[in-house]
C-alpha cells in the first residue's frame, strides 16, 4: 500500500512539473493532435496592406487541402484558384507557420487558441515597429467538423 501511495505521489509531482514546462503553443498543439481531427472546414481571413484574395473557406479531408471557396466577384487582382488554394493553411500548416516565426526578430507576436480544439484562432504579427503597414493579422473561424 505504501508503495502505491509513493508511486501515485511521484506521478502527480512529475505530471505537475511537466505541465508547467509546456508553453501555451505546446498545450494547444497537444490538444489539437489528441483530438485526431483530419477532416474539417475552416474560414481564414488575412488583414494586412497586402494584395490578393484575403478571405476564404478551406475544406480539408484526411489532412489534405481539397477545396477553397471564396467570393471571386469582390476581387479583381488576378489570383487564380490554385494561388488561393496554395495560400490557404490547414491547421497543421498554421502550427508550422507559428513555429517558423523567429519571435526574437519581430516587434510583436501574439497567438490566441481555440479553447475546445486548440487550433490557432488568431495570429497577430508586427515585423518591425518602425515600419508602417507591415502588420498582419490572421483569423481562423467557423471551424466545422466534416464526415469525409
PDB file of C-alpha atoms in Angstrom:
ATOM      1  CA  UNK A   1       0.000   0.000   0.000  1.00  0.00           C
ATOM      2  CA  UNK A   2       2.814   2.405   0.913  1.00  0.00           C
ATOM      3  CA  UNK A   3       4.497   1.661  -2.429  1.00  0.00           C
ATOM      4  CA  UNK A   4       1.300   2.609  -4.319  1.00  0.00           C
ATOM      5  CA  UNK A   5       0.995   5.896  -2.404  1.00  0.00           C
ATOM      6  CA  UNK A   6       4.622   6.802  -3.114  1.00  0.00           C
ATOM      7  CA  UNK A   7       4.215   5.898  -6.793  1.00  0.00           C
ATOM      8  CA  UNK A   8       0.990   7.925  -7.066  1.00  0.00           C
ATOM      9  CA  UNK A   9       2.576  10.914  -5.315  1.00  0.00           C
ATOM     10  CA  UNK A  10       5.600  10.747  -7.590  1.00  0.00           C
ATOM     11  CA  UNK A  11       3.347  10.578 -10.672  1.00  0.00           C
ATOM     12  CA  UNK A  12       1.383  13.632  -9.565  1.00  0.00           C
ATOM     13  CA  UNK A  13       4.561  15.611  -8.915  1.00  0.00           C
ATOM     14  CA  UNK A  14       6.072  14.535 -12.241  1.00  0.00           C
ATOM     15  CA  UNK A  15       2.902  15.442 -14.165  1.00  0.00           C
ATOM     16  CA  UNK A  16       2.734  18.830 -12.430  1.00  0.00           C
ATOM     17  CA  UNK A  17       6.324  19.636 -13.380  1.00  0.00           C
ATOM     18  CA  UNK A  18       5.855  18.559 -16.979  1.00  0.00           C
ATOM     19  CA  UNK A  19       2.640  20.554 -17.451  1.00  0.00           C
ATOM     20  CA  UNK A  20       4.250  23.689 -16.003  1.00  0.00           C
ATOM     21  CA  UNK A  21       7.065  23.436 -18.538  1.00  0.00           C
ATOM     22  CA  UNK A  22       4.723  23.270 -21.530  1.00  0.00           C
ATOM     23  CA  UNK A  23       4.201  26.503 -23.439  1.00  0.00           C
ATOM     24  CA  UNK A  24       0.779  27.727 -24.459  1.00  0.00           C
ATOM     25  CA  UNK A  25       1.710  26.682 -28.008  1.00  0.00           C
ATOM     26  CA  UNK A  26       2.595  23.128 -26.925  1.00  0.00           C
ATOM     27  CA  UNK A  27      -0.562  22.762 -24.847  1.00  0.00           C
ATOM     28  CA  UNK A  28      -2.715  23.931 -27.771  1.00  0.00           C
ATOM     29  CA  UNK A  29      -0.888  21.723 -30.289  1.00  0.00           C
ATOM     30  CA  UNK A  30      -1.216  18.704 -27.982  1.00  0.00           C
ATOM     31  CA  UNK A  31      -4.948  19.425 -27.617  1.00  0.00           C
ATOM     32  CA  UNK A  32      -5.315  19.642 -31.410  1.00  0.00           C
ATOM     33  CA  UNK A  33      -3.303  16.468 -32.039  1.00  0.00           C
ATOM     34  CA  UNK A  34      -5.098  14.481 -29.343  1.00  0.00           C
ATOM     35  CA  UNK A  35      -8.463  15.413 -30.916  1.00  0.00           C
ATOM     36  CA  UNK A  36      -7.255  13.481 -34.009  1.00  0.00           C
ATOM     37  CA  UNK A  37      -9.298  15.597 -36.434  1.00  0.00           C
ATOM     38  CA  UNK A  38      -8.432  15.083 -40.102  1.00  0.00           C
ATOM     39  CA  UNK A  39     -11.497  16.379 -41.954  1.00  0.00           C
ATOM     40  CA  UNK A  40     -12.967  19.825 -41.426  1.00  0.00           C
ATOM     41  CA  UNK A  41     -13.841  23.191 -42.909  1.00  0.00           C
ATOM     42  CA  UNK A  42     -12.400  26.438 -41.613  1.00  0.00           C
ATOM     43  CA  UNK A  43     -12.540  30.051 -42.729  1.00  0.00           C
ATOM     44  CA  UNK A  44      -9.399  32.152 -42.905  1.00  0.00           C
ATOM     45  CA  UNK A  45      -9.140  35.910 -43.135  1.00  0.00           C
ATOM     46  CA  UNK A  46      -5.934  37.876 -43.565  1.00  0.00           C
ATOM     47  CA  UNK A  47      -5.928  41.551 -42.616  1.00  0.00           C
ATOM     48  CA  UNK A  48      -2.961  43.493 -43.919  1.00  0.00           C
ATOM     49  CA  UNK A  49      -1.847  46.041 -46.503  1.00  0.00           C
ATOM     50  CA  UNK A  50      -1.266  43.250 -48.995  1.00  0.00           C
ATOM     51  CA  UNK A  51      -2.987  42.455 -52.258  1.00  0.00           C
ATOM     52  CA  UNK A  52      -4.906  39.438 -53.372  1.00  0.00           C
ATOM     53  CA  UNK A  53      -7.806  37.437 -52.081  1.00  0.00           C
ATOM     54  CA  UNK A  54      -7.762  37.722 -48.323  1.00  0.00           C
ATOM     55  CA  UNK A  55     -10.699  35.594 -47.176  1.00  0.00           C
ATOM     56  CA  UNK A  56     -11.798  32.055 -47.978  1.00  0.00           C
ATOM     57  CA  UNK A  57     -13.124  28.792 -46.613  1.00  0.00           C
ATOM     58  CA  UNK A  58     -10.843  25.777 -46.797  1.00  0.00           C
ATOM     59  CA  UNK A  59     -12.066  22.188 -46.854  1.00  0.00           C
ATOM     60  CA  UNK A  60      -9.613  19.601 -45.546  1.00  0.00           C
ATOM     61  CA  UNK A  61     -10.134  15.859 -45.963  1.00  0.00           C
ATOM     62  CA  UNK A  62      -7.777  13.374 -44.338  1.00  0.00           C
ATOM     63  CA  UNK A  63      -5.341  16.211 -43.609  1.00  0.00           C
ATOM     64  CA  UNK A  64      -5.157  17.366 -47.252  1.00  0.00           C
ATOM     65  CA  UNK A  65      -6.438  20.622 -48.754  1.00  0.00           C
ATOM     66  CA  UNK A  66      -9.316  19.634 -51.036  1.00  0.00           C
ATOM     67  CA  UNK A  67     -11.207  22.799 -51.894  1.00  0.00           C
ATOM     68  CA  UNK A  68     -11.102  26.516 -51.257  1.00  0.00           C
ATOM     69  CA  UNK A  69     -14.185  28.695 -51.629  1.00  0.00           C
ATOM     70  CA  UNK A  70     -14.120  32.483 -51.899  1.00  0.00           C
ATOM     71  CA  UNK A  71     -16.235  35.305 -53.246  1.00  0.00           C
ATOM     72  CA  UNK A  72     -14.454  35.962 -56.529  1.00  0.00           C
ATOM     73  CA  UNK A  73     -16.531  38.974 -57.693  1.00  0.00           C
ATOM     74  CA  UNK A  74     -15.240  41.006 -54.724  1.00  0.00           C
ATOM     75  CA  UNK A  75     -11.690  40.841 -56.021  1.00  0.00           C
ATOM     76  CA  UNK A  76     -10.073  41.778 -59.288  1.00  0.00           C
ATOM     77  CA  UNK A  77      -6.443  41.037 -58.540  1.00  0.00           C
ATOM     78  CA  UNK A  78      -5.855  38.212 -60.982  1.00  0.00           C
ATOM     79  CA  UNK A  79      -5.188  35.458 -58.450  1.00  0.00           C
ATOM     80  CA  UNK A  80      -6.107  32.024 -59.693  1.00  0.00           C
ATOM     81  CA  UNK A  81      -7.910  29.322 -57.757  1.00  0.00           C
ATOM     82  CA  UNK A  82      -4.599  27.470 -57.464  1.00  0.00           C
ATOM     83  CA  UNK A  83      -2.937  30.579 -55.968  1.00  0.00           C
ATOM     84  CA  UNK A  84      -5.593  30.844 -53.274  1.00  0.00           C
ATOM     85  CA  UNK A  85      -5.533  27.092 -52.553  1.00  0.00           C
ATOM     86  CA  UNK A  86      -1.740  27.229 -52.154  1.00  0.00           C
ATOM     87  CA  UNK A  87      -2.049  30.225 -49.798  1.00  0.00           C
ATOM     88  CA  UNK A  88      -4.736  28.612 -47.615  1.00  0.00           C
ATOM     89  CA  UNK A  89      -3.407  26.905 -44.490  1.00  0.00           C
ATOM     90  CA  UNK A  90      -4.520  23.658 -42.898  1.00  0.00           C
ATOM     91  CA  UNK A  91      -4.430  23.733 -39.116  1.00  0.00           C
ATOM     92  CA  UNK A  92      -1.192  21.734 -39.193  1.00  0.00           C
ATOM     93  CA  UNK A  93       0.202  24.353 -41.620  1.00  0.00           C
ATOM     94  CA  UNK A  94      -0.815  27.091 -39.165  1.00  0.00           C
ATOM     95  CA  UNK A  95       1.082  25.412 -36.322  1.00  0.00           C
ATOM     96  CA  UNK A  96       4.120  25.038 -38.619  1.00  0.00           C
ATOM     97  CA  UNK A  97       3.837  28.713 -39.578  1.00  0.00           C
ATOM     98  CA  UNK A  98       3.806  29.760 -35.913  1.00  0.00           C
ATOM     99  CA  UNK A  99       6.896  27.645 -35.221  1.00  0.00           C
ATOM    100  CA  UNK A 100       8.684  29.171 -38.212  1.00  0.00           C
ATOM    101  CA  UNK A 101       8.419  32.751 -36.902  1.00  0.00           C
ATOM    102  CA  UNK A 102      11.571  33.985 -35.180  1.00  0.00           C
ATOM    103  CA  UNK A 103       9.824  35.608 -32.212  1.00  0.00           C
ATOM    104  CA  UNK A 104      13.020  37.386 -31.167  1.00  0.00           C
ATOM    105  CA  UNK A 105      13.165  39.125 -34.533  1.00  0.00           C
ATOM    106  CA  UNK A 106       9.664  40.695 -34.635  1.00  0.00           C
ATOM    107  CA  UNK A 107       8.280  43.709 -32.785  1.00  0.00           C
ATOM    108  CA  UNK A 108       5.026  41.985 -31.769  1.00  0.00           C
ATOM    109  CA  UNK A 109       3.760  38.434 -31.965  1.00  0.00           C
ATOM    110  CA  UNK A 110       0.594  37.035 -30.385  1.00  0.00           C
ATOM    111  CA  UNK A 111      -1.475  33.905 -30.893  1.00  0.00           C
ATOM    112  CA  UNK A 112      -4.877  33.077 -29.443  1.00  0.00           C
ATOM    113  CA  UNK A 113      -6.037  29.470 -29.444  1.00  0.00           C
ATOM    114  CA  UNK A 114      -9.457  27.851 -29.720  1.00  0.00           C
ATOM    115  CA  UNK A 115     -10.455  26.633 -26.265  1.00  0.00           C
ATOM    116  CA  UNK A 116     -12.207  23.453 -27.416  1.00  0.00           C
ATOM    117  CA  UNK A 117      -9.832  22.070 -30.066  1.00  0.00           C
ATOM    118  CA  UNK A 118      -6.616  24.032 -29.515  1.00  0.00           C
ATOM    119  CA  UNK A 119      -6.129  25.277 -33.083  1.00  0.00           C
ATOM    120  CA  UNK A 120      -4.846  28.844 -33.525  1.00  0.00           C
ATOM    121  CA  UNK A 121      -7.856  31.170 -33.790  1.00  0.00           C
ATOM    122  CA  UNK A 122      -5.838  34.326 -34.459  1.00  0.00           C
ATOM    123  CA  UNK A 123      -2.262  35.394 -35.085  1.00  0.00           C
ATOM    124  CA  UNK A 124      -1.016  38.996 -34.889  1.00  0.00           C
ATOM    125  CA  UNK A 125       2.430  39.931 -36.160  1.00  0.00           C
ATOM    126  CA  UNK A 126       4.224  43.265 -36.424  1.00  0.00           C
ATOM    127  CA  UNK A 127       7.503  42.529 -38.126  1.00  0.00           C
ATOM    128  CA  UNK A 128       9.123  45.915 -37.451  1.00  0.00           C
ATOM    129  CA  UNK A 129       7.855  48.592 -35.036  1.00  0.00           C
ATOM    130  CA  UNK A 130       9.461  51.344 -37.133  1.00  0.00           C
ATOM    131  CA  UNK A 131       7.815  50.272 -40.372  1.00  0.00           C
ATOM    132  CA  UNK A 132       4.319  51.442 -41.205  1.00  0.00           C
ATOM    133  CA  UNK A 133       1.793  48.968 -42.602  1.00  0.00           C
ATOM    134  CA  UNK A 134       3.844  45.781 -42.130  1.00  0.00           C
ATOM    135  CA  UNK A 135       1.456  44.365 -39.524  1.00  0.00           C
ATOM    136  CA  UNK A 136      -0.505  41.271 -40.445  1.00  0.00           C
ATOM    137  CA  UNK A 137      -3.424  39.613 -38.706  1.00  0.00           C
ATOM    138  CA  UNK A 138      -4.717  36.105 -39.414  1.00  0.00           C
ATOM    139  CA  UNK A 139      -8.097  34.953 -38.180  1.00  0.00           C
ATOM    140  CA  UNK A 140      -9.310  31.342 -38.357  1.00  0.00           C
ATOM    141  CA  UNK A 141     -13.004  30.849 -37.607  1.00  0.00           C
ATOM    142  CA  UNK A 142     -16.225  28.959 -38.378  1.00  0.00           C
ATOM    143  CA  UNK A 143     -14.468  25.664 -37.762  1.00  0.00           C
ATOM    144  CA  UNK A 144     -16.714  22.728 -38.686  1.00  0.00           C
ATOM    145  CA  UNK A 145     -16.013  19.008 -38.438  1.00  0.00           C
ATOM    146  CA  UNK A 146     -16.902  17.051 -41.567  1.00  0.00           C
ATOM    147  CA  UNK A 147     -17.531  13.354 -42.088  1.00  0.00           C
ATOM    148  CA  UNK A 148     -15.277  12.627 -45.045  1.00  0.00           C
TER     149      UNK A 148
END
